[in-house]
PDB file of C-alpha atoms in Angstrom:
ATOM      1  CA  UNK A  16     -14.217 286.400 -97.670  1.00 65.00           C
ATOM      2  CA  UNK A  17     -14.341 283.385 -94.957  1.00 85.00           C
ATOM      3  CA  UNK A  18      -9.993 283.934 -94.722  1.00 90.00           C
ATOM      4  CA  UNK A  19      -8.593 282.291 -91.899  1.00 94.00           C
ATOM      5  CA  UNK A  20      -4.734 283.033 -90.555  1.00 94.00           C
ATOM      6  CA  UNK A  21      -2.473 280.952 -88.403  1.00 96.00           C
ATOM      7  CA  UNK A  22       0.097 282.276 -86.512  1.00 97.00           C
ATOM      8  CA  UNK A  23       3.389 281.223 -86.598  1.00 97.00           C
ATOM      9  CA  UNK A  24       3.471 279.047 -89.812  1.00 95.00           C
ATOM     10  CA  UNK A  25       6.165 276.978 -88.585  1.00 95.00           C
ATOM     11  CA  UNK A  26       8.006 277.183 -85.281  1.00 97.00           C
ATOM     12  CA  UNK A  27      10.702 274.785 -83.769  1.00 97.00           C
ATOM     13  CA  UNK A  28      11.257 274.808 -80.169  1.00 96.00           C
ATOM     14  CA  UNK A  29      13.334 273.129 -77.517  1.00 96.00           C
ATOM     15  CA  UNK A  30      11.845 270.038 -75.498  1.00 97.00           C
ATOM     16  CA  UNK A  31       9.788 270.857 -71.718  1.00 96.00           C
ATOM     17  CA  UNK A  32       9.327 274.678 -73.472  1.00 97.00           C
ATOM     18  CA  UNK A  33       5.527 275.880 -74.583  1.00 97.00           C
ATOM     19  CA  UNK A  34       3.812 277.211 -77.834  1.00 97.00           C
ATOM     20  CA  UNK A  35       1.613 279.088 -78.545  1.00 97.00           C
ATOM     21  CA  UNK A  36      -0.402 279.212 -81.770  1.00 97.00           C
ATOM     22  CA  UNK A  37      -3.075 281.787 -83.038  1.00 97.00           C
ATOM     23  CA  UNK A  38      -6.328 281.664 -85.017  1.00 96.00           C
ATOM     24  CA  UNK A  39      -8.027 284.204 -86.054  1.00 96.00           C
ATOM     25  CA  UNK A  40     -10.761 284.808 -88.652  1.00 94.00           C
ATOM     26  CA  UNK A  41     -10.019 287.623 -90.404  1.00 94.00           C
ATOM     27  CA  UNK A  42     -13.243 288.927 -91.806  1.00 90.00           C
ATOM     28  CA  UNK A  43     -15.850 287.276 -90.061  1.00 91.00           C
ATOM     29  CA  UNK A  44     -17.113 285.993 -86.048  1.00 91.00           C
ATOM     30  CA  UNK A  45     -16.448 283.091 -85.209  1.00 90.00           C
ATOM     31  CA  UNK A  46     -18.253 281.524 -81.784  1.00 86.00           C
ATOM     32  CA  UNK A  47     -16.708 277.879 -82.779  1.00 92.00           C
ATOM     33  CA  UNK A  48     -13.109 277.367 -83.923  1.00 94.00           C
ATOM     34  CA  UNK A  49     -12.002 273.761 -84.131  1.00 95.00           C
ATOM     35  CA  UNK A  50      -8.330 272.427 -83.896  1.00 97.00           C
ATOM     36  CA  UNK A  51      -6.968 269.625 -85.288  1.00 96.00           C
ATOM     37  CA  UNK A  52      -3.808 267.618 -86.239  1.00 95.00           C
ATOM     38  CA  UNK A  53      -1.912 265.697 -88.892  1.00 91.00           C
ATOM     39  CA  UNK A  54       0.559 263.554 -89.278  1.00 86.00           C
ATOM     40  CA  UNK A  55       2.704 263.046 -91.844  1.00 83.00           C
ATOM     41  CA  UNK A  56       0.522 261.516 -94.594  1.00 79.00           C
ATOM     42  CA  UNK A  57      -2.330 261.240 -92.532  1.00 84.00           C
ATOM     43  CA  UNK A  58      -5.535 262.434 -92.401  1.00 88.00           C
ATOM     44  CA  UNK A  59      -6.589 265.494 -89.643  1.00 90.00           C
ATOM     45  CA  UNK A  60      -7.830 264.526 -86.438  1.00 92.00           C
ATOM     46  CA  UNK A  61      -9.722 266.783 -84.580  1.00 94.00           C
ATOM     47  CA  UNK A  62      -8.257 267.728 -80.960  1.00 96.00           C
ATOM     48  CA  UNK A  63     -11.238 270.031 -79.572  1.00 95.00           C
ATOM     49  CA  UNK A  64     -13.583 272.275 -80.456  1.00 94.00           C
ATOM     50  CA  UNK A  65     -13.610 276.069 -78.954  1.00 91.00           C
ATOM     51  CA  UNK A  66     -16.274 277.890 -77.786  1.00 89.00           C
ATOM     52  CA  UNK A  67     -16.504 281.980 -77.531  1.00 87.00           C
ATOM     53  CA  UNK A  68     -16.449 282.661 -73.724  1.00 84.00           C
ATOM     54  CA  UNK A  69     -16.329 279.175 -72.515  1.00 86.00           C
ATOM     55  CA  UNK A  70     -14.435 276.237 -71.902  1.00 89.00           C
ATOM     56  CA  UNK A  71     -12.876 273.752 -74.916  1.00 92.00           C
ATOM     57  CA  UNK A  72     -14.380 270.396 -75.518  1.00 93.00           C
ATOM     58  CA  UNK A  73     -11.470 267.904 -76.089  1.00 96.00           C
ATOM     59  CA  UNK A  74     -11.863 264.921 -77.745  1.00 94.00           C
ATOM     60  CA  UNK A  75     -11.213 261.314 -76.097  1.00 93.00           C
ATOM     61  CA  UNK A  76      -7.534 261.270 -75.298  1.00 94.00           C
ATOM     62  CA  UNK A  77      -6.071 264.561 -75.885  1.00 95.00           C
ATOM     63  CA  UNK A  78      -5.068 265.738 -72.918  1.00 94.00           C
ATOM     64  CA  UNK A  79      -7.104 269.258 -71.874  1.00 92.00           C
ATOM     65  CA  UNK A  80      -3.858 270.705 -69.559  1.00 94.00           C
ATOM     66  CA  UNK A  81      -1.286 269.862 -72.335  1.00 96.00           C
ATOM     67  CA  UNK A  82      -3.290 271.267 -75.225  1.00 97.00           C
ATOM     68  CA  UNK A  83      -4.541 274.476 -73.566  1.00 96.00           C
ATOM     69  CA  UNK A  84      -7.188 276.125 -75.449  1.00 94.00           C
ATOM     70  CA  UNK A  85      -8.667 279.477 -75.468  1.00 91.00           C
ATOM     71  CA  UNK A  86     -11.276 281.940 -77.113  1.00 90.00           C
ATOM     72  CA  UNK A  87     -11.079 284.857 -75.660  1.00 83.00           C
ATOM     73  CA  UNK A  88     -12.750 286.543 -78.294  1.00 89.00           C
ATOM     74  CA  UNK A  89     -14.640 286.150 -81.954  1.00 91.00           C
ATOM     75  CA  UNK A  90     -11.691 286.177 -84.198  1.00 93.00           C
ATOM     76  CA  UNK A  91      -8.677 284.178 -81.928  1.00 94.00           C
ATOM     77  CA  UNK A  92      -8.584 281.109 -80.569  1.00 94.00           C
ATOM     78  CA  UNK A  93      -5.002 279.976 -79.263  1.00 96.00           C
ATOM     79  CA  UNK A  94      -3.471 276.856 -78.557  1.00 97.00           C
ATOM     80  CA  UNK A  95      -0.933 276.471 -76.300  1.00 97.00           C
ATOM     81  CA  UNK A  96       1.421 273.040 -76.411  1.00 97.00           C
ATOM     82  CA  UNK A  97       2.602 273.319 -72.709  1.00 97.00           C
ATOM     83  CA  UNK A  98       6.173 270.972 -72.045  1.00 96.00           C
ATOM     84  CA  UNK A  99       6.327 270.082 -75.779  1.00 96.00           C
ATOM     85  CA  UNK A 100       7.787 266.871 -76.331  1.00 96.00           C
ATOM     86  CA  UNK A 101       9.461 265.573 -79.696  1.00 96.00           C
ATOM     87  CA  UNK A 102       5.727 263.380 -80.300  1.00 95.00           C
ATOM     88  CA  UNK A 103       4.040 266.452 -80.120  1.00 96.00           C
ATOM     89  CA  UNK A 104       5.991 267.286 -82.984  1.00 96.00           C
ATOM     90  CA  UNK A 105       3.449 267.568 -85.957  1.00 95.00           C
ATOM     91  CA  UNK A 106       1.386 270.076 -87.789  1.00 94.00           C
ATOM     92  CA  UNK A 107      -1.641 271.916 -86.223  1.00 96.00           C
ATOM     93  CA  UNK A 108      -4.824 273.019 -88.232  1.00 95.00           C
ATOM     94  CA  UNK A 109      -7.388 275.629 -86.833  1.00 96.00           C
ATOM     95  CA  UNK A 110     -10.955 276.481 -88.469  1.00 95.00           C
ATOM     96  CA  UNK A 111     -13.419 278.566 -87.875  1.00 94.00           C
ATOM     97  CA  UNK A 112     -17.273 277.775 -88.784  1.00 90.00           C
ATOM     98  CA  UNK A 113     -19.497 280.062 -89.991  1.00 86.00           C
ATOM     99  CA  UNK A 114     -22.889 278.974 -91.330  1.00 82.00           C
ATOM    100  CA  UNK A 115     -22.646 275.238 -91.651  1.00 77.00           C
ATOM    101  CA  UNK A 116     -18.801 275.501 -93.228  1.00 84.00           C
ATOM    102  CA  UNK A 117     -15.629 275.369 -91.800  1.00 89.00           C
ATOM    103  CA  UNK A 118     -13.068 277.317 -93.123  1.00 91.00           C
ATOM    104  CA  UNK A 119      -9.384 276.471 -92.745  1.00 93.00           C
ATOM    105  CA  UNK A 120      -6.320 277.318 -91.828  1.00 94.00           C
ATOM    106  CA  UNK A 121      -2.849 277.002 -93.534  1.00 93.00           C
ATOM    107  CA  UNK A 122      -2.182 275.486 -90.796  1.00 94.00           C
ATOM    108  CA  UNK A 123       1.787 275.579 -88.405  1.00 96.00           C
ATOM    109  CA  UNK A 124       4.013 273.136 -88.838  1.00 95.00           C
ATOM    110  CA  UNK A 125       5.735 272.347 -85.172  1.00 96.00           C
ATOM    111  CA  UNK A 126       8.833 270.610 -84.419  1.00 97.00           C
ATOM    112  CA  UNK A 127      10.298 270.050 -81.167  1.00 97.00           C
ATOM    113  CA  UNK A 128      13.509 269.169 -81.109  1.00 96.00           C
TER     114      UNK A 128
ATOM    115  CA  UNK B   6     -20.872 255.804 -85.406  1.00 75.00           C
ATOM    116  CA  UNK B   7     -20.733 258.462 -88.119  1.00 83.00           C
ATOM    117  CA  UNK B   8     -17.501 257.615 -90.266  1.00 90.00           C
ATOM    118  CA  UNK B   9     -15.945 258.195 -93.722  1.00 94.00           C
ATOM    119  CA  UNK B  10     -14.378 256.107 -95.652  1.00 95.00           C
ATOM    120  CA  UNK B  11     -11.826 256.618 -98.819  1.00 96.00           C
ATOM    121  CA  UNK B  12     -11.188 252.961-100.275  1.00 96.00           C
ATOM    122  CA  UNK B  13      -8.238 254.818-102.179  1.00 95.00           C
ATOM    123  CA  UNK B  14      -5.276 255.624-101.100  1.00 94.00           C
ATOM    124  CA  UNK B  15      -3.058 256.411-103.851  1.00 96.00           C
ATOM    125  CA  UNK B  16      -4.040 257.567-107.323  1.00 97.00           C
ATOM    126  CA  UNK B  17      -2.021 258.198-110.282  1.00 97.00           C
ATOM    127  CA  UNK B  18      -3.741 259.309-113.766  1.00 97.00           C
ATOM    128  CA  UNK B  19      -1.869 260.657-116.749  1.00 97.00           C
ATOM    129  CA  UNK B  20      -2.365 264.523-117.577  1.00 97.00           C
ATOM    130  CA  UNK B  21      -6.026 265.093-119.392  1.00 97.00           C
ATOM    131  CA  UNK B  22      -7.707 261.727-118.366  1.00 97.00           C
ATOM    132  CA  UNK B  23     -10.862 261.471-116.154  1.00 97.00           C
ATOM    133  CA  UNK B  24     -10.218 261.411-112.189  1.00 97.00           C
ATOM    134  CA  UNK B  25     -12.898 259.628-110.178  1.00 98.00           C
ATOM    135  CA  UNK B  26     -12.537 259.301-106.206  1.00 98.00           C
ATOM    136  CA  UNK B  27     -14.150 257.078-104.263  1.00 98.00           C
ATOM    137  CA  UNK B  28     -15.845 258.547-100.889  1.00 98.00           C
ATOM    138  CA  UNK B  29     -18.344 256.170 -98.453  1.00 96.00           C
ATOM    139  CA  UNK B  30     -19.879 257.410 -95.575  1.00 94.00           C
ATOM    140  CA  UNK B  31     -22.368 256.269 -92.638  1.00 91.00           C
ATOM    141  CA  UNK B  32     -24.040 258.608 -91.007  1.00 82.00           C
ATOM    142  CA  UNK B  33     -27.871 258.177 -90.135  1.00 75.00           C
ATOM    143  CA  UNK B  34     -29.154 261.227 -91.347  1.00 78.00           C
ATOM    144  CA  UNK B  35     -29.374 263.686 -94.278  1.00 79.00           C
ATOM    145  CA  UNK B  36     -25.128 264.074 -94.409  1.00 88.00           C
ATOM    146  CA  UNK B  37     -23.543 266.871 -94.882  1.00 92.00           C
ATOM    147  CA  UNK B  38     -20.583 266.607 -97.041  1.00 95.00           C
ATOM    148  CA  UNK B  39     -17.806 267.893 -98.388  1.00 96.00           C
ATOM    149  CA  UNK B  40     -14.303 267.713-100.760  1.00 97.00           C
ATOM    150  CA  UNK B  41     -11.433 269.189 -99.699  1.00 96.00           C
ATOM    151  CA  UNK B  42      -8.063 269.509-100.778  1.00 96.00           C
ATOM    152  CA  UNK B  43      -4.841 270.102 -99.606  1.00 93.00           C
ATOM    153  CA  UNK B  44      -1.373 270.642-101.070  1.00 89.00           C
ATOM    154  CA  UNK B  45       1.503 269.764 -99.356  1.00 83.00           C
ATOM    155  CA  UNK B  46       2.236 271.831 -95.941  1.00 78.00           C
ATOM    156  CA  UNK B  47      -0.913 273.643 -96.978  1.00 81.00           C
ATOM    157  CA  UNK B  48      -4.124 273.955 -95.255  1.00 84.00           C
ATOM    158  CA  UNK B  49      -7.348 272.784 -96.557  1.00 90.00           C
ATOM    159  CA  UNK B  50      -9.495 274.144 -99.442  1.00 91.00           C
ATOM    160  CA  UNK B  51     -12.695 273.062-100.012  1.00 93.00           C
ATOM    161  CA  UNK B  52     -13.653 272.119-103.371  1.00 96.00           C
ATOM    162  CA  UNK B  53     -17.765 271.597-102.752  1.00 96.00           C
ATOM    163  CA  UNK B  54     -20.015 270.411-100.397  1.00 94.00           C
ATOM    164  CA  UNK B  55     -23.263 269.106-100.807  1.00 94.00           C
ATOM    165  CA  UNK B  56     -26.316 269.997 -97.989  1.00 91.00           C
ATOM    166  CA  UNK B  57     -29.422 269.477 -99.754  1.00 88.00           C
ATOM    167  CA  UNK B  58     -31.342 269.568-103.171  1.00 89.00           C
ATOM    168  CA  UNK B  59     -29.428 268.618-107.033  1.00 91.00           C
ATOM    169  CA  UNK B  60     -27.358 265.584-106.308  1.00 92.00           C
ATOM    170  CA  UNK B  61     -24.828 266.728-108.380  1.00 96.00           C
ATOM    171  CA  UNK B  62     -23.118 269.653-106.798  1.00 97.00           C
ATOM    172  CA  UNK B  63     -20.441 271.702-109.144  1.00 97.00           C
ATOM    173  CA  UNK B  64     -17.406 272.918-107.599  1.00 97.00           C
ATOM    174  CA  UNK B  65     -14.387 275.134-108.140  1.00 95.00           C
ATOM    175  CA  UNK B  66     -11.351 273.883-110.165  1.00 95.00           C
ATOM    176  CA  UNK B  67     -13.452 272.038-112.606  1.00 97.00           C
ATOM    177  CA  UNK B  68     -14.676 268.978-109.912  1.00 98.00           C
ATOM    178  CA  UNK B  69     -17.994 268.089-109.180  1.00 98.00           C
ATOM    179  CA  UNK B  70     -19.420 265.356-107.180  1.00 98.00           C
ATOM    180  CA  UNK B  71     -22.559 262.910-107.026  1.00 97.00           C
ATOM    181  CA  UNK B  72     -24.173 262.386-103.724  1.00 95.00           C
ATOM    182  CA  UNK B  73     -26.077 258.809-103.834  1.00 95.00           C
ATOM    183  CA  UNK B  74     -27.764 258.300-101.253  1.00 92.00           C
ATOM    184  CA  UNK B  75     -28.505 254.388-102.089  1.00 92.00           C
ATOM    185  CA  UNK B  76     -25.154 253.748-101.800  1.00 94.00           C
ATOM    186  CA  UNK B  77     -24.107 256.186 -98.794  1.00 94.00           C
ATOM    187  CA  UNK B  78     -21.487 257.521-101.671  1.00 96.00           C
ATOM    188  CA  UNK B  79     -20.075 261.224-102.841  1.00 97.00           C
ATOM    189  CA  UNK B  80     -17.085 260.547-105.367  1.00 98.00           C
ATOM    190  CA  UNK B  81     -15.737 263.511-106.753  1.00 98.00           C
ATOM    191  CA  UNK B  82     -14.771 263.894-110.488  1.00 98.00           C
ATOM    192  CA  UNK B  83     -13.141 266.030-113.336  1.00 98.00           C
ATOM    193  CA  UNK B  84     -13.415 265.093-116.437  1.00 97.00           C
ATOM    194  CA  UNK B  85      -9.619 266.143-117.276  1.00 97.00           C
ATOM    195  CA  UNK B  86      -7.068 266.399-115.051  1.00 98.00           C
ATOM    196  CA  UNK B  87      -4.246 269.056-114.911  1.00 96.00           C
ATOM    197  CA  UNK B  88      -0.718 268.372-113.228  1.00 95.00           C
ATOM    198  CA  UNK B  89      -2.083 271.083-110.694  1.00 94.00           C
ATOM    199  CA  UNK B  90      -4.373 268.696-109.479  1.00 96.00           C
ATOM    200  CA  UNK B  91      -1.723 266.584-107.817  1.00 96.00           C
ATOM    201  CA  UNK B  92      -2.445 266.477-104.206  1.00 96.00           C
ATOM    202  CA  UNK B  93      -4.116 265.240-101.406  1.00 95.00           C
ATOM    203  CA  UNK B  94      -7.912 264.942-101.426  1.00 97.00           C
ATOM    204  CA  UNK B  95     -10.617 264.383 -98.350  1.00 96.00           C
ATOM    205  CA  UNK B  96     -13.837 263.619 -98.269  1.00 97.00           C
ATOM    206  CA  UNK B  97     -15.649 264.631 -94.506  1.00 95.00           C
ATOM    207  CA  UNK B  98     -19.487 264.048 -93.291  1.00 93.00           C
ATOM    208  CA  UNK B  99     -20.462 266.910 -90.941  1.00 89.00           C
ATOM    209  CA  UNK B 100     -21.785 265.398 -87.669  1.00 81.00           C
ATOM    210  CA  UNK B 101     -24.897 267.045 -85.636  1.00 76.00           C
ATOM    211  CA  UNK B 102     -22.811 268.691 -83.779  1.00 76.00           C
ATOM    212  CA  UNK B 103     -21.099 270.691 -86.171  1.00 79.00           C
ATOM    213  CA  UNK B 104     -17.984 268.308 -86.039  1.00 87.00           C
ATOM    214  CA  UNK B 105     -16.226 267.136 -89.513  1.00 91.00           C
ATOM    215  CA  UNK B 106     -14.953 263.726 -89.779  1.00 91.00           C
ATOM    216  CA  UNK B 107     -12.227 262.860 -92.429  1.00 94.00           C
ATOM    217  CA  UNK B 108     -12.087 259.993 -94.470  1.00 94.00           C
ATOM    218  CA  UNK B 109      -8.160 259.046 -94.341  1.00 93.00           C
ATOM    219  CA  UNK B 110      -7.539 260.674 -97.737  1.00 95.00           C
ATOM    220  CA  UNK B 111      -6.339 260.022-101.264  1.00 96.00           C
ATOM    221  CA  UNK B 112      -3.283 261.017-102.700  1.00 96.00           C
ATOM    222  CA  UNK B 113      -3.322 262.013-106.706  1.00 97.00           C
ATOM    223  CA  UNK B 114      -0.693 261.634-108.361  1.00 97.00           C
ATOM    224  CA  UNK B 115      -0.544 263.276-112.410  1.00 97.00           C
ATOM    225  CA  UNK B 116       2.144 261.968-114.958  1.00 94.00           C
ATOM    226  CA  UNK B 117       2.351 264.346-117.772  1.00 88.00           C
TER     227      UNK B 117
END
């Protein structure tokens, strides 16, 4: 049990385009889903955390209308890299809690090119 | 501030020898905490976590780990390593507000 799925595993896109990513916990609810990212050999910093119904509280400096979160429901949360950039470029974890644990992602690998 | 630290950041241990890593945190409270692991382009797997009661918390793959609180540590161990074991490990400290912080990681190495 506890599996969570990331959608697309890896996805390269053009500069000034968006992407999306999906989250979803596959066989449980989840009302917090947190998002983070890694850089090479580094270790995960988290970008916001996503409430069920409400808005997403970003940490200090991501920026809230380039990183555009949203959890529309108890098993997605999506987040959406609007104008990517090549620093952007990196690879995006999701988790969703469930009684005191978070479980992970296999996280998607983005490039922009 | 609540924050992790891993003083290691590279370890390499022959195939079948003991495997300590080092994990420090500050946090004011009774911590949460946790191992995870991660293999390269992978996600994270958690190995254990410790919350409350026996100090010494088992966890899958053959690890376990010591909380102390005297010395704000949880350093993970297996008493013999396997090549599979090569990867990169985290130790986190779950905040009040359900938020995990990473220590910056260590990265095993195994030589057969």
């Amino acid at each position: 049990g506890a599996v969570v799925s990331q959608h697309p595993s890896w996805v390269i896109c053009k500069s000034g385009t968006s992407v999306k990513i999906e989250c979803r916990s596959l066989d449980f609810q989840a009302t917090t889903m947190f998002w983070y990212r890694q850089f090479p050999k580094q270790s995960l910093m988290l970008m916001a955390t996503s409430n069920e119904g409400s808005k997403a509280t970003y940490e200090q400096g991501v920026e809230k209308d380039k990183f555009l979160i949203n959890h529309a429901s108890l098993t997605l949360s999506t987040l959406t890299v609007t104008s990517a950039h090549p620093e952007d470029s990196s690879f995006y974890i999701c988790s969703a809690a469930s009684y005191n644990e978070q479980f992970f992602g296999p996280g998607t690998r983005l490039t922009v090119l | 501030a609540q924050s992790v630290t891993q003083p290691d950041i590279h370890i390499t241990v022959s195939e079948g020898a003991s495997l300590e890593l080092r994990c420090n945190y500050s946090y004011g409270a009774t911590p949460y905490l946790f191992w995870y692991v991660q293999s390269p382009g992978q996600g994270l797997q958690l190995l254990l976590k410790y919350f409350s009661g026996d100090t010494l918390v088992q966890g899958i793959k053959g690890f376990e780990a010591e909380f102390k609180r005297s010395q704000s540590s949880f350093n993970l161990r297996k008493p013999s390593v396997h090549w599979s074991d090569a990867a990169e490990y985290f130790c986190a400290v779950q905040s009040n507000t359900d938020k995990l912080i990473f220590g910056t990681g260590t990265r095993l190495q195994v030589f057969p």
